[in-house]
Tab-separated table of C-alpha atoms in Angstrom:
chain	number	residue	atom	x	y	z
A	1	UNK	CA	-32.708	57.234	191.953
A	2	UNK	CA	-34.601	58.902	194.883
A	3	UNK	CA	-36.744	61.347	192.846
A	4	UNK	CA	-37.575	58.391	190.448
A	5	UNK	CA	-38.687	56.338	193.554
A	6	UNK	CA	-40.549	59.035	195.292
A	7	UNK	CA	-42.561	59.877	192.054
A	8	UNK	CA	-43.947	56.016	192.117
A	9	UNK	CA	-47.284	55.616	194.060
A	10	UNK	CA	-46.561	53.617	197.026
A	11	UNK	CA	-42.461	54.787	197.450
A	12	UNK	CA	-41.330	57.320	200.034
A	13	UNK	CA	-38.033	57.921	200.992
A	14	UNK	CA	-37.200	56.741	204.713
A	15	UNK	CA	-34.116	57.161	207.395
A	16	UNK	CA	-34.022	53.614	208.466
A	17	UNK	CA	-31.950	51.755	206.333
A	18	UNK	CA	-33.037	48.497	207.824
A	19	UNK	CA	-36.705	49.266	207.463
A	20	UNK	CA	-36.422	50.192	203.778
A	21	UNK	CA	-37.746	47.411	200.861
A	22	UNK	CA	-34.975	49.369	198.436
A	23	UNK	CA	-31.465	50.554	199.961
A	24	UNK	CA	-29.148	52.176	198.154
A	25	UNK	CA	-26.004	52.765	200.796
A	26	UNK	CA	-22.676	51.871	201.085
A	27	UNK	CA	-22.274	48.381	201.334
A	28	UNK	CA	-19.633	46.183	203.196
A	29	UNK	CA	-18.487	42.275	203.379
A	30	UNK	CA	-18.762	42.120	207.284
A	31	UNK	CA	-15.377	43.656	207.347
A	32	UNK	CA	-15.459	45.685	211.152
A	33	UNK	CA	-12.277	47.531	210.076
A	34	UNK	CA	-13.625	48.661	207.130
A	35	UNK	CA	-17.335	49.525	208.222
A	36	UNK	CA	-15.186	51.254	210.642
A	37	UNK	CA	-13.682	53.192	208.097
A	38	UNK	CA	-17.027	53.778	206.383
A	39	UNK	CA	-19.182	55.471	209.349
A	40	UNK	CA	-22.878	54.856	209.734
A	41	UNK	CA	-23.691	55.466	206.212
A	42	UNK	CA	-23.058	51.724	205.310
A	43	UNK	CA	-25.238	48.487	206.078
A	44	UNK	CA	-23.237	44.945	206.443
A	45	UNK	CA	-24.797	42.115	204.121
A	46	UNK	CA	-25.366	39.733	207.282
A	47	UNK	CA	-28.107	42.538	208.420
A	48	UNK	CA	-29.884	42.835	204.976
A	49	UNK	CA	-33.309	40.659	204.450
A	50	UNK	CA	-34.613	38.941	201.572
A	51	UNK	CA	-37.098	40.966	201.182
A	52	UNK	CA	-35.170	44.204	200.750
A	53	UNK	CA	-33.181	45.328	197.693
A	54	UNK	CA	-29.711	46.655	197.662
A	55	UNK	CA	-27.817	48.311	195.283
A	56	UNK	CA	-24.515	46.385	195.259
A	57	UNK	CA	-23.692	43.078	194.646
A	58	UNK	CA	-22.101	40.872	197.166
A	59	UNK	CA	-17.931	41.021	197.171
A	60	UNK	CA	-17.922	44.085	195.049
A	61	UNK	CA	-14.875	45.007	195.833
A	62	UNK	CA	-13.353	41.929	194.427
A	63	UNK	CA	-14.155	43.497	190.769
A	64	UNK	CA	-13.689	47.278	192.573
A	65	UNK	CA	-9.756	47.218	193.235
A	66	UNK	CA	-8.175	46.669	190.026
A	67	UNK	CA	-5.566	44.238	191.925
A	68	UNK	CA	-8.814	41.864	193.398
A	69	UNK	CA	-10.238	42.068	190.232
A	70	UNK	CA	-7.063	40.993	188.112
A	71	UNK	CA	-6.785	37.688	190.986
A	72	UNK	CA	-10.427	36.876	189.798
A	73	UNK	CA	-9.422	36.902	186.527
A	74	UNK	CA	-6.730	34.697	187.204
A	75	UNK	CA	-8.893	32.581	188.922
A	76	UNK	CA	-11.004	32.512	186.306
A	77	UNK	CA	-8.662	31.663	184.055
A	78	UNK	CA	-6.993	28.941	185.964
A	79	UNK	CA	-9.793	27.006	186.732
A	80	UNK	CA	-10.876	27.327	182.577
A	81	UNK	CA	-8.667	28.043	180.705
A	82	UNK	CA	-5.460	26.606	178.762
A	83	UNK	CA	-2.095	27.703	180.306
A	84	UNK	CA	0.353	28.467	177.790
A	85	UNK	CA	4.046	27.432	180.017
A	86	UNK	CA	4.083	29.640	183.374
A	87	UNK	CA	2.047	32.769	181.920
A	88	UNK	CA	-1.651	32.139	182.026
A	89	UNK	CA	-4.048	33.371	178.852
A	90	UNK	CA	-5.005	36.657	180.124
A	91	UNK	CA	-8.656	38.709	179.065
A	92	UNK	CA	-8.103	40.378	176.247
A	93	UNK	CA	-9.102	43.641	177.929
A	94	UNK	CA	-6.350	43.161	180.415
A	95	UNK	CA	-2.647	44.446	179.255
A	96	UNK	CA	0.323	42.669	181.413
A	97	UNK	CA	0.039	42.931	184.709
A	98	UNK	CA	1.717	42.088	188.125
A	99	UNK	CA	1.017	42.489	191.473
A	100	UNK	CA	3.912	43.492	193.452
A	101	UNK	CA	2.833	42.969	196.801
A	102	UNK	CA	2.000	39.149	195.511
A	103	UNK	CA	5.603	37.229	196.014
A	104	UNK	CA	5.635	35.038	192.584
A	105	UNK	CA	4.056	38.199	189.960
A	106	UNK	CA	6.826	40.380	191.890
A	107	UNK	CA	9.678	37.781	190.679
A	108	UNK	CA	8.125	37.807	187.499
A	109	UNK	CA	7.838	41.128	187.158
A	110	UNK	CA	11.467	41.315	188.424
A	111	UNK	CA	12.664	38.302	185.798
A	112	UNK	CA	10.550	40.568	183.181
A	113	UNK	CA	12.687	43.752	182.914
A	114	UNK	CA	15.795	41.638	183.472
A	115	UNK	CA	15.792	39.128	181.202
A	116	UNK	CA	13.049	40.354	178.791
A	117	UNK	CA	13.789	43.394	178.163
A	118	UNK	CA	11.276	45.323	180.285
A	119	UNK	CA	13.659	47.838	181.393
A	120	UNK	CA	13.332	49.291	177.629
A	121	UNK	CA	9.769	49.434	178.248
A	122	UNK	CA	7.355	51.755	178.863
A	123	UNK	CA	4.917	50.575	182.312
A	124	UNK	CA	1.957	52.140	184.481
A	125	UNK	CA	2.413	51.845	188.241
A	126	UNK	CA	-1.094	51.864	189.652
A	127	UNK	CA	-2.965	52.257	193.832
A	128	UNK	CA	-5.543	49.537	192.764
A	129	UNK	CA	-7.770	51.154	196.140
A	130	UNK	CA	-8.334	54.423	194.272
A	131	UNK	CA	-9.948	55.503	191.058
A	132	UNK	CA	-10.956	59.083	189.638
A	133	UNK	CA	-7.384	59.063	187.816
A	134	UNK	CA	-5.797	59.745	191.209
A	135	UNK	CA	-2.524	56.688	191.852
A	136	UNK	CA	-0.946	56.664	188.646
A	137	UNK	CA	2.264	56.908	188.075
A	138	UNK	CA	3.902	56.764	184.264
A	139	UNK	CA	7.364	54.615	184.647
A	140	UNK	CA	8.933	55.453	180.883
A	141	UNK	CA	11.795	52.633	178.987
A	142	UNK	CA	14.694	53.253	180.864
A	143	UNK	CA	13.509	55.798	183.346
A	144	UNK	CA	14.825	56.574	186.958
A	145	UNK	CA	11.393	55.999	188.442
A	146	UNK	CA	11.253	52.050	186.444
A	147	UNK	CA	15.213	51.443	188.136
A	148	UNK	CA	13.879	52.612	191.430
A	149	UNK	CA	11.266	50.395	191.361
A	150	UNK	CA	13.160	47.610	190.368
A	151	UNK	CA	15.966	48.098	192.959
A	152	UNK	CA	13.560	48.284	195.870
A	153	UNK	CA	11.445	45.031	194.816
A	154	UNK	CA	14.483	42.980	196.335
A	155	UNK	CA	13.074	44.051	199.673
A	156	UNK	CA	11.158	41.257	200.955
A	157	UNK	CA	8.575	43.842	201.346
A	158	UNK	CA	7.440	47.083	199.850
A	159	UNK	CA	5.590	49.832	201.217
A	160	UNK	CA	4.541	52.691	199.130
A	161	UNK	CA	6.294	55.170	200.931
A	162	UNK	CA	9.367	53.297	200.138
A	163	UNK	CA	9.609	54.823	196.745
A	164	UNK	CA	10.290	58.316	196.447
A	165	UNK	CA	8.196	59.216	193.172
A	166	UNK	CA	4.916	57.583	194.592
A	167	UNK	CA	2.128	60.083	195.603
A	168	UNK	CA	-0.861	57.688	196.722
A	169	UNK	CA	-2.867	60.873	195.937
A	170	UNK	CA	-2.754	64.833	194.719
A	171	UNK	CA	-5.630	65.752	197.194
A	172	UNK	CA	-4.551	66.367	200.590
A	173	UNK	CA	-7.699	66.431	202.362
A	174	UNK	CA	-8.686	62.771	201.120
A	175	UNK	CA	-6.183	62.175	203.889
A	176	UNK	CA	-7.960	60.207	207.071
A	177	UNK	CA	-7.876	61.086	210.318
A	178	UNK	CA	-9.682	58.908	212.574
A	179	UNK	CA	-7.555	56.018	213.997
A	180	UNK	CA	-10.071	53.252	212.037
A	181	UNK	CA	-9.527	54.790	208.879
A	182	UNK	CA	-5.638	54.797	209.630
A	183	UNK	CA	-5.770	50.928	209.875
A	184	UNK	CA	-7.803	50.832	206.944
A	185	UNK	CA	-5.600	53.102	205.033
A	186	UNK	CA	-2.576	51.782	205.709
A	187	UNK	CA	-3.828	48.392	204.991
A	188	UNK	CA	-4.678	49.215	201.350
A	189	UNK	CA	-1.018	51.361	201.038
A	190	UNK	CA	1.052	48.456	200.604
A	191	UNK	CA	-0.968	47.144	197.882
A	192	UNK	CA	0.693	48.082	194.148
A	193	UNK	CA	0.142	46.644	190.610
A	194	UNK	CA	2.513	47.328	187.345
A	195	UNK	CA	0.945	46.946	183.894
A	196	UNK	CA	2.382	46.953	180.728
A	197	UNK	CA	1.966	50.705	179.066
A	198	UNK	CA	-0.148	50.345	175.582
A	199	UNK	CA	-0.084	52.847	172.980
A	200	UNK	CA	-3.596	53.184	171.970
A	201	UNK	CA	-5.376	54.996	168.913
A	202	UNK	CA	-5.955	58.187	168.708
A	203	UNK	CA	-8.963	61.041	168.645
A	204	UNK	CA	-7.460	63.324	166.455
A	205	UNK	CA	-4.457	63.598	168.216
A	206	UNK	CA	-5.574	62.756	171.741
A	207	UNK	CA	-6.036	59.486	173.733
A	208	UNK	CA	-9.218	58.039	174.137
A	209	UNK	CA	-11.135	55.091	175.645
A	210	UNK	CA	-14.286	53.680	175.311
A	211	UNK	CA	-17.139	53.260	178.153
A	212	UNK	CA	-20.196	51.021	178.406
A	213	UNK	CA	-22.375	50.027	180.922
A	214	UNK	CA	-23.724	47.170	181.763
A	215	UNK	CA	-26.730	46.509	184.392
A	216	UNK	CA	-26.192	43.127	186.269
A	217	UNK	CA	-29.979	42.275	187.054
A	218	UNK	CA	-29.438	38.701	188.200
A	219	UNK	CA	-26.124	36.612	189.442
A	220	UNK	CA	-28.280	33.083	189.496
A	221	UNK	CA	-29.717	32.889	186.606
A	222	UNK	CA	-27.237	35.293	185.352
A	223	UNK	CA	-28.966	38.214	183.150
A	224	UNK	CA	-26.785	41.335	182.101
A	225	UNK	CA	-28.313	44.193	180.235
A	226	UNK	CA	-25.563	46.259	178.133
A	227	UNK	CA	-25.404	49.725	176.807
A	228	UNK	CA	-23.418	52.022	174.822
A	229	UNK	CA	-21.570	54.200	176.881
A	230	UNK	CA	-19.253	57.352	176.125
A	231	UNK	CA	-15.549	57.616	174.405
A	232	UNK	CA	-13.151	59.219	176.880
A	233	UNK	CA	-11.027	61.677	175.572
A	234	UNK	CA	-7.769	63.510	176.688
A	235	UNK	CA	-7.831	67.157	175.966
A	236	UNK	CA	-4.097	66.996	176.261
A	237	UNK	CA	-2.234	66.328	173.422
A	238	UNK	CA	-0.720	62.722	172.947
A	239	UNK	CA	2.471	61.803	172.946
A	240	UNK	CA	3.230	58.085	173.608
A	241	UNK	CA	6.592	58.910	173.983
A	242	UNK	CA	7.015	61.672	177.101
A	243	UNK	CA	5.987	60.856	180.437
A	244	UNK	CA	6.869	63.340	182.234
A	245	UNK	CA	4.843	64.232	184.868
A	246	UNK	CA	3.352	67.117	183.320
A	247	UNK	CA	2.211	65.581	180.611
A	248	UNK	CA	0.286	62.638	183.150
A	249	UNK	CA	-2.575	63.678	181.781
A	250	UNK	CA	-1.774	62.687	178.244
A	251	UNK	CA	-1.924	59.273	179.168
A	252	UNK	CA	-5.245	59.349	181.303
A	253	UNK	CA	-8.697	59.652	179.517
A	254	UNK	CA	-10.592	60.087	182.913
A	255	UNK	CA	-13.296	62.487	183.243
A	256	UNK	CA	-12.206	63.774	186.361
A	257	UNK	CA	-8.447	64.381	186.027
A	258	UNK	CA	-9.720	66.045	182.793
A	259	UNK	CA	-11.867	68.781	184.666
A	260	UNK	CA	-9.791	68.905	187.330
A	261	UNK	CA	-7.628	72.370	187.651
A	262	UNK	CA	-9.751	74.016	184.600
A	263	UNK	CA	-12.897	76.896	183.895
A	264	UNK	CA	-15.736	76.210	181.695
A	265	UNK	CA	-16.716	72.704	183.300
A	266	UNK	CA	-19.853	72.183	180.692
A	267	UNK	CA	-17.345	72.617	177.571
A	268	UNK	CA	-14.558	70.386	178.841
A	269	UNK	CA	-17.295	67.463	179.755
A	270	UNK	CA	-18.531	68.029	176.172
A	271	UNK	CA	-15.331	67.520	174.572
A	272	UNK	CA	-13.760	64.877	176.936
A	273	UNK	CA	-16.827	62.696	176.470
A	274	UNK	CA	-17.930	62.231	173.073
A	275	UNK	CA	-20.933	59.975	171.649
A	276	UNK	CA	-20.481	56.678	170.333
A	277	UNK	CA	-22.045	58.577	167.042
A	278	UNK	CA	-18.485	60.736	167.274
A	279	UNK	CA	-16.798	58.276	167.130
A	280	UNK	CA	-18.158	56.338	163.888
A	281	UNK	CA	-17.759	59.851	162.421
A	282	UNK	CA	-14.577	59.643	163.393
A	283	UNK	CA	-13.975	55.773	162.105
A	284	UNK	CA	-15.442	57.035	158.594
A	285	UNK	CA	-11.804	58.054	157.731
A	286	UNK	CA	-10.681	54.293	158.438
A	287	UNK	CA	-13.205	51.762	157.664
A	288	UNK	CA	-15.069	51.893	154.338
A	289	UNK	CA	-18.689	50.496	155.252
A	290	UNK	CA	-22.233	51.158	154.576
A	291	UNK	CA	-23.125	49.741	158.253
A	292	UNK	CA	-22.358	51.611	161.856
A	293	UNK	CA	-18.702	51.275	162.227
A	294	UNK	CA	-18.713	50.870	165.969
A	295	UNK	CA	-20.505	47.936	165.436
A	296	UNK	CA	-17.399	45.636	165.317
A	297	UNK	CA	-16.285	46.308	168.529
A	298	UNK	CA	-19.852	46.825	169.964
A	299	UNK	CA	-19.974	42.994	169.603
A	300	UNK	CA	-16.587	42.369	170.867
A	301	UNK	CA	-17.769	43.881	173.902
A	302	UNK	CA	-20.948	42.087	174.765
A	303	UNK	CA	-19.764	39.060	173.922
A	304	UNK	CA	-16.084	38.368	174.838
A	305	UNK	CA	-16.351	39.468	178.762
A	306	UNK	CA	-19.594	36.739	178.937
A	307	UNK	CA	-17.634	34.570	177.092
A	308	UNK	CA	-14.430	34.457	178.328
């Protein structure tokens, strides 16, 4: 972004953040703990003027933690949507989910595997506060992990330490240190979603995801610009069956756990991110059609999330 700037007439690149017509920073919601947490490298929205530009949009972090951004949803879908009994229509991007530190989805979660045979199946215990792969855990049918969990959700509450499987994250040095970030941290520990574990198709023989990206250019009027994006692909060997922790990254098609620990970092990028062109080679074998295979879900994607 900076070297695109600074080759406009007109744009230089300055220190002051408040001074600047374009920021691009780290950006909070007035939160002191949290700007805290952040050093001076952020700018709070209350100091930002209309006539500068910033590269976030207000209450991020409410789509940014998967467990904010599943309550929007829910929001979403309460205030629009048909309710079907007790369980609300759900996106159809989103699998089950619960939150666990949320007192009614942590009795349903509970009254799930009880009564509805949830101990038999297979979930994915997620940190919704960190991304990059790192805060998943793979709770198989039946597994000691799953009973653990669902013996310690009687306690009133849960912290994350209380389980003995749970490793918030691989990388000891993402550890903080100052006594801000502590708060902060510990804040955000006690936070936990479960979501229901979906076999998915396969790239000859290995996991994959899809994706896009879409440029939010205005909130009122609301204009989105969408592109295709990138198929994610495990270079481990799937088995939708073993979840042992070895195998972890099976079950995750992110970039970064896919690099991580291995030589050769151009090769692996090549073959853990594939075209969408790959992948309508791919869809060839499947779908007998003289038009771009991808297309079918292309146009689930741009329209079902505006639509919804």
């Amino acid at each position: 972004i900076e070297k695109v700037l600074d080759a406009r007439p007109g744009y230089r690149s300055i220190a002051v953040a408040k001074e600047a017509s374009i920021v691009w920073t780290k950006m909070v919601d007035d939160d002191p703990v949290l700007r805290l947490a952040l050093g001076r490298g952020s700018l709070s929205y209350s100091e930002v003027q209309p006539w500068q530009r910033i590269n976030h949009v207000r209450n991020k972090q409410s789509l940014n933690d998967k467990d904010m951004f599943l309550a929007r949803i829910h929001e979403y879908a309460n205030r629009n949507l048909q309710s079907s009994g007790d369980r609300i229509r759900e996106a159809w991007f989103l699998p089950e989910s619960y939150r666990l530190h949320v007192k009614a989805e942590k009795e349903a979660f509970l009254h799930r595997v009880d009564y509805e045979n949830g101990i038999n199946e297979a979930w994915v215990c997620k940190d919704p506060t960190v991304d990059r792969g790192e805060g998943v855990a793979m709770l198989g049918p039946g597994s000691d992990r799953l009973k653990e969990l669902r013996m310690k959700l009687t306690d009133e509450f849960l912290p994350v330490s209380a389980l003995s499987w749970y490793n918030r994250t691989a990388d000891p040095s993402a550890e903080v240190s100052d006594a801000s970030s502590k708060q902060f941290d510990k804040r955000l520990r006690n936070r936990l979603i479960v979501q229901k574990y979906i076999p998915t198709l396969q790239w000859q023989g290995h996991k994959f995801d899809l994706r896009v990206y879409w440029l939010v250019a205005s909130v009122s009027p609301l204009l989105v610009y969408y592109h295709d994006g990138i198929a994610r692909v495990s270079l481990t060997s799937y088995n939708p069956t073993d979840f042992a922790d070895e195998r972890i990254k099976s079950h995750l098609t992110n970039v970064a756990q896919s690099l991580s620990g291995g030589n050769e970092t151009d090769r692996l990028l090549n073959l853990a991110t594939r075209s969408f062109d790959d992948l309508d080679l791919i869809l060839r074998k499947f779908v007998a059609s003289d038009t771009k295979r991808s297309s079918h879900f292309e146009s689930h994607i741009k329209d079902d999330p505006l639509g919804y």
